């Protein structure tokens, strides 16, 4: 079976290469923004909208899915947008675009038209916004034809547009055939190289049996067989230190040298929090995927669960502070990333992942199927008021998730 697998490495560019990377990323942002401005002009005309840009975005994001699709059909295709590059390069104020790698600029237009607009049409995200150098993830370079324009030489990667041989930290060997690569910037100012490879694998189903997983806040994952993954809660662990560093940042003169240094400290702390969580997630999901043939998880809508309760001026929310704390705890657990990793790792290992509806999993008795809020007397205890079944509440939730997964598998057969 052929799969696409990405290998990510930290780059070690020279000062000259760093300057060129920033210029190329800047050109990509300009092309993205120029193309977006064109789409907004078309949207304004098609909707007969009169108002500022903020109101236009509100109007676009309030459209129904079918109306979004109808409007998107009026937008030029990515190929049509690519043709405008030649005209933009002839403009005096945009003449610097001639220094950039054309494929990178065209790829930014594809990112806008074929990805961002598509996500907006499906309701996955809002209408695309303008790219800014203040956000590190807006600085991206993609080389789509790796075999033709790029190559690997030991611990160096050869990249086009004058970048030349660029050293990277080879933390793991590359397997398979490189297809494309992406150069990205992180908030700490480090450049990374991600190489997408086509790898031939033979899924070996080493795991046996099926297991259900109950996602939680107090305990990150509880399996139906009683195994518990407590999680790391990296944000909660570093929250006080992060607040201290952010207070120091707020007292600096914005844009000053000390402000920039302190901003880097905050960025490094955020990265450490994310790295700790990511390391735990990789190890936990690898262990689960290798020891089980089928895994059932809850199809949780994390975005809805972590939505703010602040409300509006006319209709203010209730218990805003308590909900805010719960939202932080939910996001700190990384449920969405756990499910994403389990999905592709189960496929690689010849297993199966099933997502089931999460409603009433902690209130349903797995013995008699009686559903009642009174079954769960506390956060950790479950006692069925109908048949007297007693078990840990998280284990009960995991058992119910597993039963729903098996039922879905049976009905699909």
mmCIF file of C-alpha atoms in Angstrom:
data_model
loop_
_atom_site.group_PDB
_atom_site.id
_atom_site.type_symbol
_atom_site.label_atom_id
_atom_site.label_comp_id
_atom_site.label_asym_id
_atom_site.label_seq_id
_atom_site.Cartn_x
_atom_site.Cartn_y
_atom_site.Cartn_z
ATOM 1 C CA UNK A 1 0.000 0.000 0.000
ATOM 2 C CA UNK A 2 1.292 3.458 -0.925
ATOM 3 C CA UNK A 3 0.909 6.274 1.585
ATOM 4 C CA UNK A 4 2.048 9.892 1.778
ATOM 5 C CA UNK A 5 4.275 10.543 4.764
ATOM 6 C CA UNK A 6 5.849 13.848 5.759
ATOM 7 C CA UNK A 7 9.282 14.237 7.342
ATOM 8 C CA UNK A 8 9.887 17.537 9.111
ATOM 9 C CA UNK A 9 13.330 18.936 9.874
ATOM 10 C CA UNK A 10 14.678 22.154 11.295
ATOM 11 C CA UNK A 11 16.756 24.125 8.798
ATOM 12 C CA UNK A 12 20.088 25.782 9.504
ATOM 13 C CA UNK A 13 20.271 28.475 6.798
ATOM 14 C CA UNK A 14 23.020 31.058 6.434
ATOM 15 C CA UNK A 15 22.282 34.751 6.999
ATOM 16 C CA UNK A 16 22.062 35.278 3.248
ATOM 17 C CA UNK A 17 19.638 32.368 2.883
ATOM 18 C CA UNK A 18 17.513 33.687 5.761
ATOM 19 C CA UNK A 19 17.150 37.069 4.057
ATOM 20 C CA UNK A 20 16.164 35.364 0.810
ATOM 21 C CA UNK A 21 13.614 33.160 2.585
ATOM 22 C CA UNK A 22 11.980 36.216 4.151
ATOM 23 C CA UNK A 23 11.852 38.007 0.770
ATOM 24 C CA UNK A 24 10.339 34.978 -0.967
ATOM 25 C CA UNK A 25 7.757 34.523 1.804
ATOM 26 C CA UNK A 26 6.904 38.213 1.576
ATOM 27 C CA UNK A 27 6.319 37.958 -2.157
ATOM 28 C CA UNK A 28 3.991 35.025 -1.538
ATOM 29 C CA UNK A 29 1.974 37.049 0.965
ATOM 30 C CA UNK A 30 1.655 39.947 -1.489
ATOM 31 C CA UNK A 31 0.357 37.646 -4.246
ATOM 32 C CA UNK A 32 -2.058 35.980 -1.832
ATOM 33 C CA UNK A 33 -3.399 39.368 -0.692
ATOM 34 C CA UNK A 34 -3.696 40.739 -4.234
ATOM 35 C CA UNK A 35 -5.636 37.645 -5.283
ATOM 36 C CA UNK A 36 -7.858 37.870 -2.206
ATOM 37 C CA UNK A 37 -8.586 41.525 -2.933
ATOM 38 C CA UNK A 38 -9.760 40.461 -6.400
ATOM 39 C CA UNK A 39 -12.113 37.847 -4.918
ATOM 40 C CA UNK A 40 -13.529 40.375 -2.454
ATOM 41 C CA UNK A 41 -14.218 42.819 -5.296
ATOM 42 C CA UNK A 42 -16.144 40.132 -7.149
ATOM 43 C CA UNK A 43 -18.063 39.222 -4.003
ATOM 44 C CA UNK A 44 -18.947 42.846 -3.358
ATOM 45 C CA UNK A 45 -20.268 43.172 -6.909
ATOM 46 C CA UNK A 46 -22.220 39.906 -6.915
ATOM 47 C CA UNK A 47 -23.840 40.651 -3.552
ATOM 48 C CA UNK A 48 -24.445 44.315 -4.423
ATOM 49 C CA UNK A 49 -22.881 45.051 -1.056
ATOM 50 C CA UNK A 50 -22.143 48.561 0.191
ATOM 51 C CA UNK A 51 -20.089 48.844 3.354
ATOM 52 C CA UNK A 52 -16.627 48.480 4.849
ATOM 53 C CA UNK A 53 -14.494 45.346 4.682
ATOM 54 C CA UNK A 54 -15.430 44.152 8.173
ATOM 55 C CA UNK A 55 -19.128 44.279 7.321
ATOM 56 C CA UNK A 56 -18.414 42.463 4.050
ATOM 57 C CA UNK A 57 -16.721 39.629 5.916
ATOM 58 C CA UNK A 58 -19.692 39.382 8.271
ATOM 59 C CA UNK A 59 -21.976 39.160 5.262
ATOM 60 C CA UNK A 60 -19.863 36.476 3.590
ATOM 61 C CA UNK A 61 -19.620 34.340 6.713
ATOM 62 C CA UNK A 62 -23.370 34.564 7.315
ATOM 63 C CA UNK A 63 -24.220 33.085 3.892
ATOM 64 C CA UNK A 64 -25.767 29.637 3.721
ATOM 65 C CA UNK A 65 -23.583 26.830 2.286
ATOM 66 C CA UNK A 66 -25.512 26.730 -0.997
ATOM 67 C CA UNK A 67 -25.147 30.503 -1.393
ATOM 68 C CA UNK A 68 -21.431 30.245 -0.686
ATOM 69 C CA UNK A 69 -21.016 27.619 -3.406
ATOM 70 C CA UNK A 70 -22.987 29.771 -5.866
ATOM 71 C CA UNK A 71 -20.790 32.783 -5.130
ATOM 72 C CA UNK A 72 -17.577 30.729 -5.300
ATOM 73 C CA UNK A 73 -18.466 29.708 -8.865
ATOM 74 C CA UNK A 74 -18.166 33.381 -9.823
ATOM 75 C CA UNK A 75 -14.555 33.501 -8.615
ATOM 76 C CA UNK A 76 -11.748 32.885 -11.123
ATOM 77 C CA UNK A 77 -10.034 29.497 -10.951
ATOM 78 C CA UNK A 78 -6.501 29.138 -9.606
ATOM 79 C CA UNK A 79 -5.247 28.851 -13.200
ATOM 80 C CA UNK A 80 -6.998 32.114 -14.089
ATOM 81 C CA UNK A 81 -5.455 33.788 -11.044
ATOM 82 C CA UNK A 82 -2.023 32.547 -12.107
ATOM 83 C CA UNK A 83 -2.350 34.484 -15.369
ATOM 84 C CA UNK A 84 -2.604 37.762 -13.443
ATOM 85 C CA UNK A 85 0.925 37.286 -12.085
ATOM 86 C CA UNK A 86 2.472 38.438 -15.349
ATOM 87 C CA UNK A 87 0.519 41.700 -15.251
ATOM 88 C CA UNK A 88 1.303 42.336 -11.598
ATOM 89 C CA UNK A 89 5.036 41.884 -12.202
ATOM 90 C CA UNK A 90 4.892 44.699 -14.792
ATOM 91 C CA UNK A 91 3.588 47.175 -12.206
ATOM 92 C CA UNK A 92 6.269 49.430 -10.769
ATOM 93 C CA UNK A 93 5.111 48.945 -7.184
ATOM 94 C CA UNK A 94 5.118 45.138 -7.615
ATOM 95 C CA UNK A 95 8.241 44.753 -9.723
ATOM 96 C CA UNK A 96 9.977 42.936 -6.839
ATOM 97 C CA UNK A 97 7.799 39.901 -7.613
ATOM 98 C CA UNK A 98 10.138 39.120 -10.528
ATOM 99 C CA UNK A 99 12.763 38.064 -7.947
ATOM 100 C CA UNK A 100 10.511 35.352 -6.527
ATOM 101 C CA UNK A 101 10.141 31.757 -7.659
ATOM 102 C CA UNK A 102 7.043 31.701 -9.885
ATOM 103 C CA UNK A 103 5.883 28.260 -8.743
ATOM 104 C CA UNK A 104 5.790 29.510 -5.141
ATOM 105 C CA UNK A 105 3.631 32.472 -6.088
ATOM 106 C CA UNK A 106 1.257 30.296 -8.087
ATOM 107 C CA UNK A 107 1.024 27.854 -5.198
ATOM 108 C CA UNK A 108 -0.098 30.648 -2.863
ATOM 109 C CA UNK A 109 -2.928 31.382 -5.290
ATOM 110 C CA UNK A 110 -3.876 27.696 -5.290
ATOM 111 C CA UNK A 111 -3.854 27.763 -1.483
ATOM 112 C CA UNK A 112 -6.347 30.602 -1.612
ATOM 113 C CA UNK A 113 -8.668 29.388 -4.377
ATOM 114 C CA UNK A 114 -8.487 25.605 -4.047
ATOM 115 C CA UNK A 115 -8.141 25.280 -0.288
ATOM 116 C CA UNK A 116 -9.213 28.364 1.677
ATOM 117 C CA UNK A 117 -12.279 29.146 -0.467
ATOM 118 C CA UNK A 118 -13.236 25.465 -0.500
ATOM 119 C CA UNK A 119 -13.067 25.318 3.303
ATOM 120 C CA UNK A 120 -15.263 28.428 3.458
ATOM 121 C CA UNK A 121 -17.831 26.845 1.129
ATOM 122 C CA UNK A 122 -18.028 23.729 3.313
ATOM 123 C CA UNK A 123 -18.404 25.807 6.483
ATOM 124 C CA UNK A 124 -15.145 24.490 7.915
ATOM 125 C CA UNK A 125 -13.670 27.993 8.194
ATOM 126 C CA UNK A 126 -14.585 31.599 7.628
ATOM 127 C CA UNK A 127 -13.782 33.513 4.463
ATOM 128 C CA UNK A 128 -9.994 33.747 3.929
ATOM 129 C CA UNK A 129 -8.279 36.716 5.542
ATOM 130 C CA UNK A 130 -5.259 38.726 4.445
ATOM 131 C CA UNK A 131 -1.796 37.361 5.184
ATOM 132 C CA UNK A 132 0.518 39.320 7.473
ATOM 133 C CA UNK A 133 4.170 38.949 8.438
ATOM 134 C CA UNK A 134 3.164 39.277 12.096
ATOM 135 C CA UNK A 135 1.900 35.685 12.017
ATOM 136 C CA UNK A 136 4.680 33.157 11.420
ATOM 137 C CA UNK A 137 2.455 30.554 9.758
ATOM 138 C CA UNK A 138 1.636 33.095 7.025
ATOM 139 C CA UNK A 139 5.246 32.741 5.815
ATOM 140 C CA UNK A 140 5.193 29.590 3.681
ATOM 141 C CA UNK A 141 7.087 28.404 0.617
ATOM 142 C CA UNK A 142 5.987 25.284 -1.245
ATOM 143 C CA UNK A 143 8.003 23.493 -3.922
ATOM 144 C CA UNK A 144 5.543 21.129 -5.573
ATOM 145 C CA UNK A 145 7.858 19.309 -8.010
ATOM 146 C CA UNK A 146 10.632 18.026 -5.759
ATOM 147 C CA UNK A 147 12.288 15.526 -8.176
ATOM 148 C CA UNK A 148 12.662 18.207 -10.861
ATOM 149 C CA UNK A 149 13.795 21.269 -8.890
ATOM 150 C CA UNK A 150 15.106 19.943 -5.554
ATOM 151 C CA UNK A 151 17.378 17.214 -4.262
ATOM 152 C CA UNK A 152 18.913 15.901 -1.061
ATOM 153 C CA UNK A 153 22.652 15.702 -0.565
ATOM 154 C CA UNK A 154 23.557 14.168 2.778
ATOM 155 C CA UNK A 155 22.470 16.646 5.433
ATOM 156 C CA UNK A 156 21.749 19.372 2.888
ATOM 157 C CA UNK A 157 18.695 20.120 0.763
ATOM 158 C CA UNK A 158 19.108 21.787 -2.618
ATOM 159 C CA UNK A 159 16.308 24.341 -3.143
ATOM 160 C CA UNK A 160 15.702 26.569 -6.200
ATOM 161 C CA UNK A 161 15.538 30.359 -6.628
ATOM 162 C CA UNK A 162 19.087 30.930 -5.439
ATOM 163 C CA UNK A 163 18.648 29.262 -2.055
ATOM 164 C CA UNK A 164 21.164 26.582 -2.993
ATOM 165 C CA UNK A 165 22.300 23.918 -0.538
ATOM 166 C CA UNK A 166 20.673 24.454 2.824
ATOM 167 C CA UNK A 167 21.708 22.403 5.846
ATOM 168 C CA UNK A 168 19.078 20.728 8.007
ATOM 169 C CA UNK A 169 19.119 18.696 11.218
ATOM 170 C CA UNK A 170 18.524 15.125 10.062
ATOM 171 C CA UNK A 171 16.639 13.770 13.075
ATOM 172 C CA UNK A 172 15.393 10.727 11.137
ATOM 173 C CA UNK A 173 16.167 9.117 7.767
ATOM 174 C CA UNK A 174 13.873 9.785 4.831
ATOM 175 C CA UNK A 175 12.077 6.817 3.299
ATOM 176 C CA UNK A 176 10.257 6.616 -0.005
ATOM 177 C CA UNK A 177 10.179 8.960 -2.992
ATOM 178 C CA UNK A 178 10.128 12.731 -2.228
ATOM 179 C CA UNK A 179 7.209 14.376 -4.056
ATOM 180 C CA UNK A 180 7.149 17.945 -2.712
ATOM 181 C CA UNK A 181 8.457 20.043 0.140
ATOM 182 C CA UNK A 182 7.321 23.013 2.187
ATOM 183 C CA UNK A 183 9.438 25.581 4.016
ATOM 184 C CA UNK A 184 7.736 27.201 7.008
ATOM 185 C CA UNK A 185 8.600 29.699 9.721
ATOM 186 C CA UNK A 186 7.687 29.149 13.386
ATOM 187 C CA UNK A 187 6.972 31.923 15.952
ATOM 188 C CA UNK A 188 10.468 31.486 17.403
ATOM 189 C CA UNK A 189 12.056 32.523 14.118
ATOM 190 C CA UNK A 190 13.185 29.035 13.091
ATOM 191 C CA UNK A 191 12.727 27.772 9.551
ATOM 192 C CA UNK A 192 11.610 24.178 8.971
ATOM 193 C CA UNK A 193 11.593 21.891 5.957
ATOM 194 C CA UNK A 194 8.766 19.378 5.516
ATOM 195 C CA UNK A 195 9.316 16.766 2.802
ATOM 196 C CA UNK A 196 6.282 14.822 1.577
ATOM 197 C CA UNK A 197 7.259 11.323 0.431
ATOM 198 C CA UNK A 198 5.421 8.484 -1.233
ATOM 199 C CA UNK A 199 6.163 5.402 0.842
ATOM 200 C CA UNK A 200 5.316 1.780 0.090
ATOM 201 C CA UNK A 201 4.216 -0.050 3.248
ATOM 202 C CA UNK A 202 2.866 -3.479 4.087
ATOM 203 C CA UNK A 203 0.277 -3.008 6.867
ATOM 204 C CA UNK A 204 0.991 -5.629 9.518
ATOM 205 C CA UNK A 205 -1.887 -6.066 11.947
ATOM 206 C CA UNK A 206 0.143 -6.662 15.091
ATOM 207 C CA UNK A 207 -2.656 -5.575 17.422
ATOM 208 C CA UNK A 208 -5.631 -7.709 18.374
ATOM 209 C CA UNK A 209 -9.063 -6.985 19.768
ATOM 210 C CA UNK A 210 -11.123 -3.815 19.879
ATOM 211 C CA UNK A 211 -11.118 -0.948 22.350
ATOM 212 C CA UNK A 212 -13.201 2.152 22.987
ATOM 213 C CA UNK A 213 -11.743 5.468 24.156
ATOM 214 C CA UNK A 214 -13.431 8.006 26.411
ATOM 215 C CA UNK A 215 -11.896 11.475 26.117
ATOM 216 C CA UNK A 216 -11.850 13.557 29.266
ATOM 217 C CA UNK A 217 -10.340 16.544 31.026
ATOM 218 C CA UNK A 218 -9.292 15.039 34.360
ATOM 219 C CA UNK A 219 -7.972 11.958 32.509
ATOM 220 C CA UNK A 220 -7.014 12.514 28.908
ATOM 221 C CA UNK A 221 -7.976 9.046 27.630
ATOM 222 C CA UNK A 222 -9.653 6.118 29.365
ATOM 223 C CA UNK A 223 -9.818 2.836 27.477
ATOM 224 C CA UNK A 224 -12.626 0.316 27.776
ATOM 225 C CA UNK A 225 -10.146 -2.256 29.122
ATOM 226 C CA UNK A 226 -9.349 0.000 32.075
ATOM 227 C CA UNK A 227 -6.058 1.465 30.798
ATOM 228 C CA UNK A 228 -5.753 5.188 31.559
ATOM 229 C CA UNK A 229 -3.656 7.828 29.820
ATOM 230 C CA UNK A 230 -3.595 10.785 32.202
ATOM 231 C CA UNK A 231 -2.137 13.207 29.684
ATOM 232 C CA UNK A 232 0.338 15.992 30.328
ATOM 233 C CA UNK A 233 -1.811 19.179 30.608
ATOM 234 C CA UNK A 234 1.216 21.139 29.442
ATOM 235 C CA UNK A 235 -0.621 24.468 29.269
ATOM 236 C CA UNK A 236 -1.934 24.165 32.819
ATOM 237 C CA UNK A 237 1.570 23.259 34.035
ATOM 238 C CA UNK A 238 3.174 26.319 32.428
ATOM 239 C CA UNK A 239 0.219 28.680 32.769
ATOM 240 C CA UNK A 240 1.620 30.743 35.659
ATOM 241 C CA UNK A 241 5.021 31.100 34.020
ATOM 242 C CA UNK A 242 3.390 32.055 30.719
ATOM 243 C CA UNK A 243 1.232 34.694 32.434
ATOM 244 C CA UNK A 244 4.341 36.125 34.093
ATOM 245 C CA UNK A 245 6.208 36.404 30.786
ATOM 246 C CA UNK A 246 3.172 37.918 29.073
ATOM 247 C CA UNK A 247 2.876 40.561 31.799
ATOM 248 C CA UNK A 248 6.508 41.453 31.237
ATOM 249 C CA UNK A 249 5.827 41.743 27.516
ATOM 250 C CA UNK A 250 2.886 44.094 28.119
ATOM 251 C CA UNK A 251 5.186 46.490 30.022
ATOM 252 C CA UNK A 252 7.717 46.807 27.207
ATOM 253 C CA UNK A 253 7.597 49.564 24.602
ATOM 254 C CA UNK A 254 6.022 47.938 21.575
ATOM 255 C CA UNK A 255 8.539 47.511 18.759
ATOM 256 C CA UNK A 256 11.594 48.133 20.940
ATOM 257 C CA UNK A 257 14.561 45.744 21.166
ATOM 258 C CA UNK A 258 13.527 44.586 24.655
ATOM 259 C CA UNK A 259 9.966 44.041 23.456
ATOM 260 C CA UNK A 260 11.242 41.812 20.638
ATOM 261 C CA UNK A 261 13.412 39.808 23.059
ATOM 262 C CA UNK A 262 10.513 39.314 25.461
ATOM 263 C CA UNK A 263 8.200 38.369 22.605
ATOM 264 C CA UNK A 264 10.673 35.615 21.682
ATOM 265 C CA UNK A 265 10.579 34.326 25.259
ATOM 266 C CA UNK A 266 6.788 34.090 25.134
ATOM 267 C CA UNK A 267 6.947 32.365 21.739
ATOM 268 C CA UNK A 268 9.514 29.830 22.988
ATOM 269 C CA UNK A 269 7.356 29.038 26.002
ATOM 270 C CA UNK A 270 4.295 28.510 23.793
ATOM 271 C CA UNK A 271 6.371 26.199 21.586
ATOM 272 C CA UNK A 272 7.557 24.203 24.600
ATOM 273 C CA UNK A 273 3.934 23.745 25.714
ATOM 274 C CA UNK A 274 2.957 22.537 22.253
ATOM 275 C CA UNK A 275 6.012 20.253 21.962
ATOM 276 C CA UNK A 276 5.306 18.536 25.291
ATOM 277 C CA UNK A 277 1.698 17.881 24.271
ATOM 278 C CA UNK A 278 2.688 16.690 20.787
ATOM 279 C CA UNK A 279 5.345 14.304 22.142
ATOM 280 C CA UNK A 280 2.834 12.703 24.504
ATOM 281 C CA UNK A 281 0.217 12.410 21.753
ATOM 282 C CA UNK A 282 2.617 10.699 19.362
ATOM 283 C CA UNK A 283 3.717 8.127 21.941
ATOM 284 C CA UNK A 284 0.206 7.401 23.227
ATOM 285 C CA UNK A 285 -1.430 7.038 19.800
ATOM 286 C CA UNK A 286 1.433 4.867 18.529
ATOM 287 C CA UNK A 287 1.012 2.500 21.470
ATOM 288 C CA UNK A 288 -2.762 2.269 21.058
ATOM 289 C CA UNK A 289 -2.629 1.771 17.273
ATOM 290 C CA UNK A 290 -0.022 -0.994 17.525
ATOM 291 C CA UNK A 291 -1.846 -2.980 20.224
ATOM 292 C CA UNK A 292 -5.422 -2.928 18.875
ATOM 293 C CA UNK A 293 -7.069 -3.972 15.614
ATOM 294 C CA UNK A 294 -10.044 -1.627 16.026
ATOM 295 C CA UNK A 295 -10.406 1.609 17.958
ATOM 296 C CA UNK A 296 -13.673 3.451 18.566
ATOM 297 C CA UNK A 297 -13.605 7.133 19.547
ATOM 298 C CA UNK A 298 -16.166 9.840 20.173
ATOM 299 C CA UNK A 299 -16.910 12.181 17.268
ATOM 300 C CA UNK A 300 -16.464 15.253 19.448
ATOM 301 C CA UNK A 301 -16.989 18.721 17.988
ATOM 302 C CA UNK A 302 -14.245 20.462 19.919
ATOM 303 C CA UNK A 303 -14.886 23.863 18.302
ATOM 304 C CA UNK A 304 -18.487 23.853 19.555
ATOM 305 C CA UNK A 305 -17.538 22.515 22.994
ATOM 306 C CA UNK A 306 -14.896 25.213 23.500
ATOM 307 C CA UNK A 307 -16.966 28.112 22.169
ATOM 308 C CA UNK A 308 -16.973 31.225 24.347
ATOM 309 C CA UNK A 309 -19.976 31.898 26.581
ATOM 310 C CA UNK A 310 -19.373 35.663 26.543
ATOM 311 C CA UNK A 311 -22.400 36.406 24.355
ATOM 312 C CA UNK A 312 -23.198 39.912 23.161
ATOM 313 C CA UNK A 313 -23.938 43.272 24.767
ATOM 314 C CA UNK A 314 -27.675 42.747 24.289
ATOM 315 C CA UNK A 315 -27.570 39.101 25.290
ATOM 316 C CA UNK A 316 -24.642 38.576 27.679
ATOM 317 C CA UNK A 317 -23.624 35.027 28.618
ATOM 318 C CA UNK A 318 -23.681 33.378 32.020
ATOM 319 C CA UNK A 319 -20.833 31.813 34.028
ATOM 320 C CA UNK A 320 -18.370 33.255 31.516
ATOM 321 C CA UNK A 321 -15.318 32.854 33.761
ATOM 322 C CA UNK A 322 -16.109 29.204 34.578
ATOM 323 C CA UNK A 323 -16.736 28.394 30.905
ATOM 324 C CA UNK A 324 -13.493 30.097 29.934
ATOM 325 C CA UNK A 325 -11.575 27.860 32.350
ATOM 326 C CA UNK A 326 -13.319 24.770 30.981
ATOM 327 C CA UNK A 327 -12.495 25.833 27.415
ATOM 328 C CA UNK A 328 -8.799 26.117 28.303
ATOM 329 C CA UNK A 329 -8.844 22.649 29.856
ATOM 330 C CA UNK A 330 -10.582 21.150 26.809
ATOM 331 C CA UNK A 331 -8.129 22.690 24.350
ATOM 332 C CA UNK A 332 -5.201 21.641 26.533
ATOM 333 C CA UNK A 333 -6.162 17.975 26.017
ATOM 334 C CA UNK A 334 -5.804 18.067 22.230
ATOM 335 C CA UNK A 335 -8.667 15.656 21.463
ATOM 336 C CA UNK A 336 -8.813 16.586 17.789
ATOM 337 C CA UNK A 337 -5.095 15.902 17.255
ATOM 338 C CA UNK A 338 -5.366 12.573 19.080
ATOM 339 C CA UNK A 339 -8.143 11.474 16.765
ATOM 340 C CA UNK A 340 -6.225 12.667 13.675
ATOM 341 C CA UNK A 341 -3.123 10.715 14.657
ATOM 342 C CA UNK A 342 -5.093 7.594 15.517
ATOM 343 C CA UNK A 343 -6.834 7.720 12.145
ATOM 344 C CA UNK A 344 -3.711 7.542 9.991
ATOM 345 C CA UNK A 345 -1.738 5.283 12.359
ATOM 346 C CA UNK A 346 -4.505 2.688 12.471
ATOM 347 C CA UNK A 347 -4.485 2.671 8.656
ATOM 348 C CA UNK A 348 -0.706 2.244 8.567
ATOM 349 C CA UNK A 349 -0.932 -0.686 10.992
ATOM 350 C CA UNK A 350 -3.789 -2.387 9.152
ATOM 351 C CA UNK A 351 -6.380 -1.462 11.779
ATOM 352 C CA UNK A 352 -9.655 0.453 11.783
ATOM 353 C CA UNK A 353 -10.793 3.648 13.495
ATOM 354 C CA UNK A 354 -14.506 4.331 13.977
ATOM 355 C CA UNK A 355 -15.981 7.605 15.242
ATOM 356 C CA UNK A 356 -19.348 7.309 17.019
ATOM 357 C CA UNK A 357 -21.890 9.831 18.378
ATOM 358 C CA UNK A 358 -20.814 10.964 21.867
ATOM 359 C CA UNK A 359 -24.240 11.720 23.384
ATOM 360 C CA UNK A 360 -25.091 10.067 26.729
ATOM 361 C CA UNK A 361 -22.031 7.781 26.719
ATOM 362 C CA UNK A 362 -21.402 8.602 30.388
ATOM 363 C CA UNK A 363 -25.078 8.205 31.410
ATOM 364 C CA UNK A 364 -25.893 4.907 29.684
ATOM 365 C CA UNK A 365 -25.596 1.645 31.585
ATOM 366 C CA UNK A 366 -23.616 -0.865 29.481
ATOM 367 C CA UNK A 367 -25.391 -3.768 31.250
ATOM 368 C CA UNK A 368 -29.071 -2.841 30.824
ATOM 369 C CA UNK A 369 -28.791 0.213 28.492
ATOM 370 C CA UNK A 370 -30.795 2.377 30.914
ATOM 371 C CA UNK A 371 -30.101 6.069 30.307
ATOM 372 C CA UNK A 372 -30.347 8.507 33.201
ATOM 373 C CA UNK A 373 -28.386 11.463 34.536
ATOM 374 C CA UNK A 374 -28.767 9.903 37.987
ATOM 375 C CA UNK A 375 -26.597 6.967 36.919
ATOM 376 C CA UNK A 376 -23.518 9.138 37.257
ATOM 377 C CA UNK A 377 -23.564 10.353 40.828
ATOM 378 C CA UNK A 378 -20.135 12.002 40.668
ATOM 379 C CA UNK A 379 -17.330 12.734 38.243
ATOM 380 C CA UNK A 380 -15.700 9.332 38.794
ATOM 381 C CA UNK A 381 -18.518 7.033 39.933
ATOM 382 C CA UNK A 382 -21.226 5.270 37.923
ATOM 383 C CA UNK A 383 -24.062 3.364 39.561
ATOM 384 C CA UNK A 384 -27.072 2.325 37.483
ATOM 385 C CA UNK A 385 -30.337 3.171 39.237
ATOM 386 C CA UNK A 386 -32.112 0.450 37.260
ATOM 387 C CA UNK A 387 -29.932 -2.669 37.566
ATOM 388 C CA UNK A 388 -27.316 -1.642 40.121
ATOM 389 C CA UNK A 389 -24.300 -1.959 37.802
ATOM 390 C CA UNK A 390 -21.289 -0.161 39.351
ATOM 391 C CA UNK A 391 -18.081 0.883 37.582
ATOM 392 C CA UNK A 392 -15.759 3.815 37.049
ATOM 393 C CA UNK A 393 -17.618 6.487 35.065
ATOM 394 C CA UNK A 394 -14.848 6.980 32.487
ATOM 395 C CA UNK A 395 -14.557 3.227 31.885
ATOM 396 C CA UNK A 396 -18.326 3.061 31.393
ATOM 397 C CA UNK A 397 -18.090 5.843 28.803
ATOM 398 C CA UNK A 398 -15.337 3.967 26.973
ATOM 399 C CA UNK A 399 -17.348 0.711 27.027
ATOM 400 C CA UNK A 400 -20.345 2.493 25.528
ATOM 401 C CA UNK A 401 -18.135 4.033 22.828
ATOM 402 C CA UNK A 402 -16.804 0.567 21.994
ATOM 403 C CA UNK A 403 -20.310 -0.932 21.848
ATOM 404 C CA UNK A 404 -21.465 1.802 19.486
ATOM 405 C CA UNK A 405 -18.405 1.240 17.320
ATOM 406 C CA UNK A 406 -19.061 -2.498 17.102
ATOM 407 C CA UNK A 407 -22.718 -1.838 16.295
ATOM 408 C CA UNK A 408 -21.750 0.576 13.518
ATOM 409 C CA UNK A 409 -19.280 -1.942 12.128
ATOM 410 C CA UNK A 410 -21.909 -4.695 12.187
ATOM 411 C CA UNK A 411 -24.545 -2.578 10.459
ATOM 412 C CA UNK A 412 -22.068 -1.583 7.731
ATOM 413 C CA UNK A 413 -21.135 -5.206 7.004
#
